[in-house]
Structure formats: structure tokens, C-alpha cells
Amino acid sequence: MQTALHIYALVKELKDCLSGGRFISSEFYKKEREAYLLFKVKKGTVALGLAYHPAGFGAFVIPRSKISVKTKEKPWPFFQPAYGAEIISVKQLGLDRIIKIDLIDRPDIYSIIVEAIGPNGNLWLLDDKAKISATLRNKKYDAETPYNA
């Protein structure tokens, strides 16, 4: 299990890696219970991966070329409204295992929330008022209520 200190180190790595990059794509493999957020950065394409499998879960950063998905399942894209947006900040919310990635694609502003809390974690796309626009996993939410960690 990853602790808040693991997430702290991951956020530092993400800040260094993603600075000035763009959010270009996302992939979700339902059978494998893995999701990837893909970013175009100076050094190429990197992925923030999240595994939700009960036997092995966590969040990690990996070069896109190193991802090996062992399924013939076609990945499901998610968070398409934010594709092409520039990363403006990456931070950890308090000492929780929650990562916030702020994006801008003028005039739109988005935030991606990564809940790296084990097999029950989730990914959320928020608008500029912190209201939920989309979720990766099929969780109920009120689109008029701001996200609250």
C-alpha cells in the first residue's frame, strides 16, 4: 500500500516531469483495472498509471514506451474535454493520498483529481469551479456540488 509519503515523492517527480507539458490522452483497461493519463513532455510521452486491482494497486509514473498491457481489450478513453490542455500545477492535497493536476486550455480550466487510495480510488475531472465534469469509475455524484476531498 502506498502511503502519503509515497504520494509526496510521486508528486515531486510529477512536478519535475510534467512542467510545461500537455495532457494528450487517457486509457482505461476495465478487465485489467488499470488507467493511464498520458502527457506530452520535453522528453517524450509519459504516463501516470493507476492500478486498481485488489491484489496489486498503486500510482506510478512511467515512460509510455514501457507500458505493457497484456489484454486484447481496446482501451476506453476518458476526460476528452481536457485533451490538449497545458499542465500548470501538480500538488498533493494535504497529507492525503490525493493528487491534483491543474490544466488550462484557454478559456477552459480543468483539474484532474487522482485518488490513489487503493482499489477504491478514482479519477475525477473538475471544471474551473471545482464541480465534477466526469469520473473514471461509475460513482454517483451531483454535477452541481463541488468536489470535496
Coordinates of C-alpha atoms in Angstrom, one line a residue:
M1 CA 0.0 0.0 0.0
Q2 CA 1.2 3.5 -0.8
T3 CA 1.4 6.0 2.0
A4 CA 1.0 9.8 1.9
L5 CA 4.8 9.9 1.8
H6 CA 4.9 7.8 -1.3
I7 CA 2.5 10.1 -2.9
Y8 CA 4.5 13.1 -1.8
A9 CA 7.6 11.7 -3.6
L10 CA 5.4 10.9 -6.7
V11 CA 4.1 14.5 -6.7
K12 CA 7.6 15.8 -6.6
E13 CA 8.5 13.6 -9.6
L14 CA 5.4 14.7 -11.4
K15 CA 6.2 18.4 -10.9
D16 CA 9.7 17.9 -12.3
C17 CA 8.5 15.7 -15.2
L18 CA 5.2 17.4 -16.3
S19 CA 6.1 21.0 -16.0
G20 CA 5.0 22.8 -19.2
G21 CA 3.7 19.5 -20.7
R22 CA 0.3 18.8 -22.2
F23 CA -2.4 16.2 -21.3
I24 CA -2.8 14.3 -24.6
S25 CA -4.8 11.2 -23.9
S26 CA -6.2 8.7 -21.4
E27 CA -6.7 5.0 -21.5
F28 CA -8.7 2.7 -19.2
Y29 CA -8.5 -1.1 -19.3
K30 CA -11.5 -2.3 -17.5
K31 CA -10.5 -6.0 -17.4
E32 CA -7.0 -5.2 -16.1
R33 CA -8.4 -2.4 -13.8
E34 CA -5.6 0.0 -15.0
A35 CA -5.9 3.6 -16.1
Y36 CA -3.3 5.8 -17.7
L37 CA -3.1 9.5 -18.1
L38 CA -0.8 10.4 -21.0
F39 CA 1.3 13.6 -21.1
K40 CA 3.5 15.0 -23.8
V41 CA 6.6 16.5 -22.2
K42 CA 10.0 17.7 -23.3
K43 CA 11.5 14.1 -23.0
G44 CA 8.6 12.4 -24.9
T45 CA 5.4 10.9 -23.7
V46 CA 5.0 9.8 -20.1
A47 CA 2.1 8.1 -18.4
L48 CA 0.7 8.5 -14.9
G49 CA -0.6 5.0 -14.3
L50 CA -3.1 3.8 -11.7
A51 CA -3.8 0.2 -10.9
Y52 CA -7.0 -0.6 -9.1
H53 CA -6.7 -4.4 -8.7
P54 CA -7.3 -5.5 -5.1
A55 CA -4.1 -7.7 -5.2
G56 CA -1.8 -5.0 -6.5
F57 CA -2.7 -1.4 -6.7
G58 CA -0.9 2.0 -6.6
A59 CA 0.0 5.0 -8.6
F60 CA 3.2 5.4 -10.7
V61 CA 4.9 7.4 -13.4
I62 CA 6.3 5.5 -16.4
P63 CA 7.6 6.3 -19.9
R64 CA 4.8 5.5 -22.3
S65 CA 7.1 3.1 -24.2
K66 CA 7.5 0.9 -21.1
I67 CA 3.7 0.2 -20.7
S68 CA 2.9 -3.3 -21.5
V69 CA -0.8 -4.1 -21.3
K70 CA -1.5 -7.8 -21.6
T71 CA -5.0 -7.7 -23.0
K72 CA -6.7 -7.5 -26.4
E73 CA -9.2 -5.2 -24.9
K74 CA -9.5 -1.8 -26.6
P75 CA -8.8 1.0 -24.1
W76 CA -11.6 3.2 -23.1
P77 CA -10.8 7.0 -23.4
F78 CA -12.0 9.3 -20.7
F79 CA -11.7 13.1 -19.8
Q80 CA -11.6 14.0 -23.6
P81 CA -12.7 17.7 -22.9
A82 CA -9.3 18.3 -21.3
Y83 CA -7.2 16.8 -24.1
G84 CA -4.5 19.2 -25.3
A85 CA -4.6 21.3 -22.1
E86 CA -1.3 22.5 -20.6
I87 CA -0.3 21.4 -17.1
I88 CA 0.0 24.5 -14.8
S89 CA 0.5 22.8 -11.5
V90 CA 0.7 19.4 -9.7
K91 CA 0.1 19.2 -6.0
Q92 CA -0.8 16.8 -3.2
L93 CA -3.9 17.7 -1.2
G94 CA -2.8 18.0 2.4
L95 CA -1.3 14.7 3.6
D96 CA -3.9 12.7 1.8
R97 CA -3.2 10.2 -1.0
I98 CA -4.8 12.6 -3.4
I99 CA -3.0 14.3 -6.4
K100 CA -4.4 17.4 -8.1
I101 CA -3.2 18.2 -11.6
D102 CA -4.4 21.7 -12.8
L103 CA -4.7 22.2 -16.6
I104 CA -5.5 25.2 -18.8
D105 CA -6.8 25.3 -22.4
R106 CA -7.9 28.9 -22.8
P107 CA -10.5 29.8 -21.9
D108 CA -11.2 26.5 -20.1
I109 CA -9.6 25.5 -16.8
Y110 CA -9.7 21.9 -15.6
S111 CA -8.4 19.8 -12.6
I112 CA -7.7 16.1 -12.6
I113 CA -8.1 14.6 -9.2
V114 CA -6.2 11.3 -8.7
E115 CA -7.4 9.4 -5.6
A116 CA -4.5 6.9 -5.1
I117 CA -6.2 5.3 -2.1
G118 CA -6.1 1.7 -3.2
P119 CA -8.7 -0.4 -5.0
N120 CA -11.4 2.1 -4.2
G121 CA -9.6 5.0 -5.7
N122 CA -10.9 7.1 -8.6
L123 CA -10.1 9.8 -11.1
W124 CA -12.2 12.9 -11.4
L125 CA -12.3 15.7 -13.9
L126 CA -13.3 19.1 -12.4
D127 CA -14.2 22.4 -14.0
D128 CA -12.9 25.8 -13.0
K129 CA -15.5 25.9 -10.1
A130 CA -14.3 22.5 -8.8
K131 CA -17.6 20.9 -9.9
I132 CA -17.3 17.4 -11.2
S133 CA -17.5 17.1 -15.0
A134 CA -16.6 13.4 -15.2
T135 CA -15.4 10.4 -13.3
L136 CA -13.5 7.3 -14.4
R137 CA -15.3 4.8 -12.3
N138 CA -19.0 4.7 -12.2
K139 CA -19.6 6.7 -9.0
K140 CA -22.7 8.7 -8.3
Y141 CA -22.1 12.4 -8.0
D142 CA -24.0 15.7 -8.2
A143 CA -22.7 17.8 -11.0
E144 CA -23.7 20.9 -9.1
T145 CA -21.7 20.1 -6.0
P146 CA -18.0 20.9 -5.9
Y147 CA -15.6 18.1 -5.3
N148 CA -14.6 17.7 -1.7
A149 CA -11.6 15.5 -0.8

